[in-house]
Amino acid sequence: MADGLVIIPTFNEIENIEAITKTVFDLKKDFHVLVVDDNSPDGTADCVRTLQTDYPDRLFLEVRKEKSGLGTAYIHGFKWALKKGYEYIFEMDADFSHRPADLSRLHRACLNGADVAVGSRYKKGVNVVNWPLARILLSYGASFYVKLITGMKVHDPTAGFVCYRRKVLETINLDNVRFIGYAFQIEMKYRAYLRKFKIEEVSIIFTDRVNGKSKMNSAIIREAIFGVIAMKFRSIFFKKSF
């Protein structure tokens, strides 16, 4: 059995899911893939079921009733991975903004002592391709804001390309994670940081999606801005439950 599981949350990713899955399986290291689909009306789950005939022991599918947020999709995947016994659990987007080849680099960082390996866009300058300047400034500014509020020395706290060692997810109470949008990424790193886990950033090149539609919206941005302060207060005044 492979020791690493790549969790890919999907909603209307029919244009990407076959290619991203096959690219992961073409890597030298043996990774398994779990697709957590939010009942995509475009047939994403059906495409995965078809692919499972070619990869019956490596490709897995969990279909939820409706679109319920990125964070809850990953929590669903984390619990599934822990139940199945994987040692390294990865987050990765379906749209090739994260290069599958970098999975091995994140895995290596954890093998070398990291508890959480973050695929970082900002460890060495700004490594983002095909984003408009306004989007870059928003993302980079959000990273600075998060560092200021939380005290984490993580250059890219909103990054969604991550490898967790099993013990991190076992230690964090996943049922207490509040955020469901992209702020989920901040909260997971912050909870790991407060528990003294070693977080290491691995510099990557992030390329904006070519196919499909971005899930970013104003509600997600508001959650990240105002939620981070609320999260900080909860961590101070409700330490035991946080």
Tab-separated table of C-alpha atoms in Angstrom:
chain	number	residue	atom	x	y	z
A	1	MET	CA	0.000	0.000	0.000
A	2	ALA	CA	1.194	3.518	-0.806
A	3	ASP	CA	1.986	5.682	2.230
A	4	GLY	CA	0.743	8.905	0.577
A	5	LEU	CA	-2.803	9.954	-0.317
A	6	VAL	CA	-3.530	12.995	-2.493
A	7	ILE	CA	-6.925	14.528	-1.719
A	8	ILE	CA	-8.465	16.475	-4.611
A	9	PRO	CA	-11.743	18.292	-3.859
A	10	THR	CA	-13.871	18.891	-6.949
A	11	PHE	CA	-16.896	20.793	-8.111
A	12	ASN	CA	-17.368	20.970	-11.891
A	13	GLU	CA	-13.833	19.888	-12.790
A	14	ILE	CA	-14.730	17.659	-15.748
A	15	GLU	CA	-12.168	19.489	-17.891
A	16	ASN	CA	-9.301	18.699	-15.518
A	17	ILE	CA	-9.956	15.626	-13.410
A	18	GLU	CA	-8.854	12.920	-15.848
A	19	ALA	CA	-5.636	14.691	-16.783
A	20	ILE	CA	-4.651	15.591	-13.214
A	21	THR	CA	-5.319	12.063	-11.967
A	22	LYS	CA	-3.308	10.387	-14.717
A	23	THR	CA	-0.441	12.830	-14.209
A	24	VAL	CA	-0.251	11.925	-10.514
A	25	PHE	CA	-0.254	8.230	-11.350
A	26	ASP	CA	2.545	8.731	-13.893
A	27	LEU	CA	4.919	9.961	-11.171
A	28	LYS	CA	7.731	7.665	-10.043
A	29	LYS	CA	6.445	7.590	-6.481
A	30	ASP	CA	3.290	5.597	-5.886
A	31	PHE	CA	0.591	7.985	-4.685
A	32	HIS	CA	-3.045	7.135	-4.157
A	33	VAL	CA	-5.736	9.697	-5.023
A	34	LEU	CA	-9.014	10.437	-3.280
A	35	VAL	CA	-11.446	12.689	-5.151
A	36	VAL	CA	-14.015	14.358	-2.892
A	37	ASP	CA	-16.717	15.566	-5.250
A	38	ASP	CA	-19.589	17.833	-4.227
A	39	ASN	CA	-22.123	16.220	-6.570
A	40	SER	CA	-20.859	18.129	-9.612
A	41	PRO	CA	-23.603	18.527	-12.247
A	42	ASP	CA	-21.000	18.367	-15.044
A	43	GLY	CA	-20.273	14.655	-14.519
A	44	THR	CA	-16.948	14.905	-12.684
A	45	ALA	CA	-17.803	11.945	-10.437
A	46	ASP	CA	-18.844	9.791	-13.411
A	47	CYS	CA	-15.487	10.505	-15.045
A	48	VAL	CA	-13.709	9.363	-11.880
A	49	ARG	CA	-15.795	6.178	-11.765
A	50	THR	CA	-14.727	5.409	-15.323
A	51	LEU	CA	-11.075	5.995	-14.420
A	52	GLN	CA	-11.406	3.650	-11.464
A	53	THR	CA	-11.649	0.728	-13.858
A	54	ASP	CA	-8.047	1.495	-14.896
A	55	TYR	CA	-6.823	2.317	-11.369
A	56	PRO	CA	-9.008	0.195	-9.059
A	57	ASP	CA	-6.522	0.080	-6.178
A	58	ARG	CA	-5.176	3.637	-6.448
A	59	LEU	CA	-8.131	5.912	-7.225
A	60	PHE	CA	-10.947	6.455	-4.747
A	61	LEU	CA	-14.098	8.575	-4.835
A	62	GLU	CA	-16.300	10.111	-2.161
A	63	VAL	CA	-19.390	11.984	-3.412
A	64	ARG	CA	-21.154	14.423	-1.093
A	65	LYS	CA	-24.758	15.531	-1.495
A	66	GLU	CA	-24.053	19.170	-2.363
A	67	LYS	CA	-21.454	21.908	-2.586
A	68	SER	CA	-20.466	22.474	1.031
A	69	GLY	CA	-17.159	24.306	0.937
A	70	LEU	CA	-13.497	23.525	0.427
A	71	GLY	CA	-12.764	23.122	4.126
A	72	THR	CA	-15.448	20.533	4.793
A	73	ALA	CA	-14.366	18.604	1.691
A	74	TYR	CA	-10.828	18.363	3.025
A	75	ILE	CA	-12.026	17.424	6.517
A	76	HIS	CA	-14.057	14.625	4.923
A	77	GLY	CA	-10.933	13.509	3.061
A	78	PHE	CA	-8.688	13.752	6.130
A	79	LYS	CA	-10.975	11.511	8.158
A	80	TRP	CA	-11.135	9.000	5.307
A	81	ALA	CA	-7.324	9.000	5.018
A	82	LEU	CA	-6.796	8.488	8.748
A	83	LYS	CA	-9.272	5.612	8.774
A	84	LYS	CA	-7.407	3.955	5.893
A	85	GLY	CA	-3.997	4.305	7.555
A	86	TYR	CA	-2.090	6.713	5.283
A	87	GLU	CA	1.015	8.321	6.779
A	88	TYR	CA	1.255	11.356	4.455
A	89	ILE	CA	-1.889	13.211	3.429
A	90	PHE	CA	-1.749	15.826	0.676
A	91	GLU	CA	-4.020	18.660	-0.421
A	92	MET	CA	-3.948	19.553	-4.119
A	93	ASP	CA	-6.171	21.454	-6.543
A	94	ALA	CA	-7.622	19.720	-9.591
A	95	ASP	CA	-6.811	22.512	-12.046
A	96	PHE	CA	-3.001	22.115	-12.437
A	97	SER	CA	-2.281	25.327	-10.533
A	98	HIS	CA	-0.267	22.935	-8.361
A	99	ARG	CA	2.213	20.848	-10.357
A	100	PRO	CA	1.851	17.147	-9.530
A	101	ALA	CA	5.628	16.735	-9.875
A	102	ASP	CA	6.020	18.869	-6.736
A	103	LEU	CA	4.191	16.264	-4.646
A	104	SER	CA	7.471	14.386	-4.324
A	105	ARG	CA	9.209	17.517	-3.026
A	106	LEU	CA	6.582	18.006	-0.334
A	107	HIS	CA	6.836	14.335	0.582
A	108	ARG	CA	10.621	14.598	0.813
A	109	ALA	CA	10.350	17.604	3.141
A	110	CYS	CA	8.227	15.535	5.524
A	111	LEU	CA	10.599	12.583	5.269
A	112	ASN	CA	13.394	14.978	6.263
A	113	GLY	CA	11.665	16.174	9.416
A	114	ALA	CA	8.804	18.527	8.569
A	115	ASP	CA	5.409	17.798	10.069
A	116	VAL	CA	3.651	20.092	7.592
A	117	ALA	CA	5.165	20.839	4.178
A	118	VAL	CA	3.659	23.848	2.392
A	119	GLY	CA	3.973	24.432	-1.344
A	120	SER	CA	4.803	28.128	-1.072
A	121	ARG	CA	4.247	30.790	-3.725
A	122	TYR	CA	6.070	33.434	-1.696
A	123	LYS	CA	9.064	31.790	-0.051
A	124	LYS	CA	11.357	33.134	-2.772
A	125	GLY	CA	9.729	36.290	-4.068
A	126	VAL	CA	6.426	35.933	-5.919
A	127	ASN	CA	6.201	32.741	-7.994
A	128	VAL	CA	2.782	33.132	-9.585
A	129	VAL	CA	2.012	32.781	-13.306
A	130	ASN	CA	-1.003	34.234	-15.174
A	131	TRP	CA	-2.544	36.122	-12.262
A	132	PRO	CA	-3.534	39.776	-12.740
A	133	LEU	CA	-1.644	42.240	-10.557
A	134	ALA	CA	-4.715	42.918	-8.389
A	135	ARG	CA	-5.049	39.206	-7.532
A	136	ILE	CA	-1.353	38.961	-6.668
A	137	LEU	CA	-1.560	42.005	-4.403
A	138	LEU	CA	-4.663	40.622	-2.692
A	139	SER	CA	-3.045	37.244	-2.052
A	140	TYR	CA	0.321	38.623	-0.980
A	141	GLY	CA	-1.353	41.222	1.220
A	142	ALA	CA	-3.499	38.531	2.821
A	143	SER	CA	-0.373	36.528	3.630
A	144	PHE	CA	1.240	39.529	5.324
A	145	TYR	CA	-1.978	40.217	7.240
A	146	VAL	CA	-2.198	36.624	8.482
A	147	LYS	CA	1.429	36.631	9.627
A	148	LEU	CA	0.837	39.883	11.493
A	149	ILE	CA	-2.282	38.633	13.306
A	150	THR	CA	-1.195	35.068	14.064
A	151	GLY	CA	2.562	35.407	14.530
A	152	MET	CA	3.208	32.462	12.200
A	153	LYS	CA	6.477	32.662	10.272
A	154	VAL	CA	4.869	31.203	7.178
A	155	HIS	CA	5.242	33.206	3.960
A	156	ASP	CA	2.216	31.627	2.274
A	157	PRO	CA	-0.351	30.772	4.975
A	158	THR	CA	-3.228	30.646	2.457
A	159	ALA	CA	-1.478	28.015	0.307
A	160	GLY	CA	-3.602	25.032	-0.652
A	161	PHE	CA	-0.794	22.681	-1.713
A	162	VAL	CA	0.192	20.919	1.500
A	163	CYS	CA	1.465	17.640	2.919
A	164	TYR	CA	0.498	16.693	6.480
A	165	ARG	CA	2.071	13.926	8.470
A	166	ARG	CA	-0.571	11.674	9.934
A	167	LYS	CA	0.206	12.688	13.530
A	168	VAL	CA	-0.707	16.328	12.772
A	169	LEU	CA	-4.223	15.460	11.637
A	170	GLU	CA	-4.623	13.026	14.535
A	171	THR	CA	-3.691	15.773	17.020
A	172	ILE	CA	-5.906	18.519	15.600
A	173	ASN	CA	-9.586	18.179	16.489
A	174	LEU	CA	-10.925	18.256	12.941
A	175	ASP	CA	-14.504	18.688	14.138
A	176	ASN	CA	-13.534	22.032	15.707
A	177	VAL	CA	-12.180	23.553	12.481
A	178	ARG	CA	-14.504	26.467	11.710
A	179	PHE	CA	-13.578	27.849	8.295
A	180	ILE	CA	-15.021	26.342	5.142
A	181	GLY	CA	-13.520	28.590	2.417
A	182	TYR	CA	-9.897	29.343	1.613
A	183	ALA	CA	-9.423	30.585	5.209
A	184	PHE	CA	-9.553	26.888	6.077
A	185	GLN	CA	-5.954	26.717	4.880
A	186	ILE	CA	-4.964	29.418	7.363
A	187	GLU	CA	-6.743	27.748	10.255
A	188	MET	CA	-5.158	24.346	9.648
A	189	LYS	CA	-1.653	25.813	9.604
A	190	TYR	CA	-2.365	27.939	12.667
A	191	ARG	CA	-3.647	24.960	14.642
A	192	ALA	CA	-0.509	23.012	13.673
A	193	TYR	CA	1.655	26.007	14.617
A	194	LEU	CA	0.062	26.319	18.079
A	195	ARG	CA	0.759	22.627	18.683
A	196	LYS	CA	4.468	23.186	17.919
A	197	PHE	CA	4.528	21.084	14.772
A	198	LYS	CA	7.351	21.894	12.375
A	199	ILE	CA	6.038	23.747	9.314
A	200	GLU	CA	8.408	23.941	6.358
A	201	GLU	CA	7.802	25.812	3.116
A	202	VAL	CA	8.861	24.364	-0.240
A	203	SER	CA	9.093	26.954	-3.002
A	204	ILE	CA	6.824	26.184	-5.963
A	205	ILE	CA	5.612	27.918	-9.100
A	206	PHE	CA	1.859	28.476	-9.017
A	207	THR	CA	0.088	28.712	-12.391
A	208	ASP	CA	-3.476	29.966	-12.629
A	209	ARG	CA	-5.982	27.512	-14.049
A	210	VAL	CA	-6.433	27.278	-17.827
A	211	ASN	CA	-9.628	25.204	-17.843
A	212	GLY	CA	-12.685	25.555	-15.641
A	213	LYS	CA	-13.877	28.367	-13.422
A	214	SER	CA	-12.274	29.751	-10.254
A	215	LYS	CA	-14.262	29.270	-7.017
A	216	MET	CA	-13.019	32.551	-5.480
A	217	ASN	CA	-15.747	35.006	-4.459
A	218	SER	CA	-16.337	37.959	-2.118
A	219	ALA	CA	-17.722	35.768	0.702
A	220	ILE	CA	-14.492	33.774	0.759
A	221	ILE	CA	-12.470	36.998	0.957
A	222	ARG	CA	-14.603	38.329	3.833
A	223	GLU	CA	-14.200	35.067	5.729
A	224	ALA	CA	-10.438	35.331	5.430
A	225	ILE	CA	-10.258	38.992	6.495
A	226	PHE	CA	-12.619	39.001	9.463
A	227	GLY	CA	-12.350	35.359	10.398
A	228	VAL	CA	-8.620	35.480	11.095
A	229	ILE	CA	-9.104	37.985	13.914
A	230	ALA	CA	-11.933	35.893	15.383
A	231	MET	CA	-9.741	32.797	15.125
A	232	LYS	CA	-6.930	34.552	16.981
A	233	PHE	CA	-9.280	35.536	19.821
A	234	ARG	CA	-10.668	32.002	20.061
A	235	SER	CA	-7.154	30.607	20.322
A	236	ILE	CA	-6.431	32.975	23.234
A	237	PHE	CA	-9.657	32.782	25.225
A	238	PHE	CA	-10.708	29.208	24.423
A	239	LYS	CA	-7.335	27.457	24.365
A	240	LYS	CA	-8.584	24.070	25.533
A	241	SER	CA	-11.295	23.764	22.879
A	242	PHE	CA	-9.122	25.342	20.190
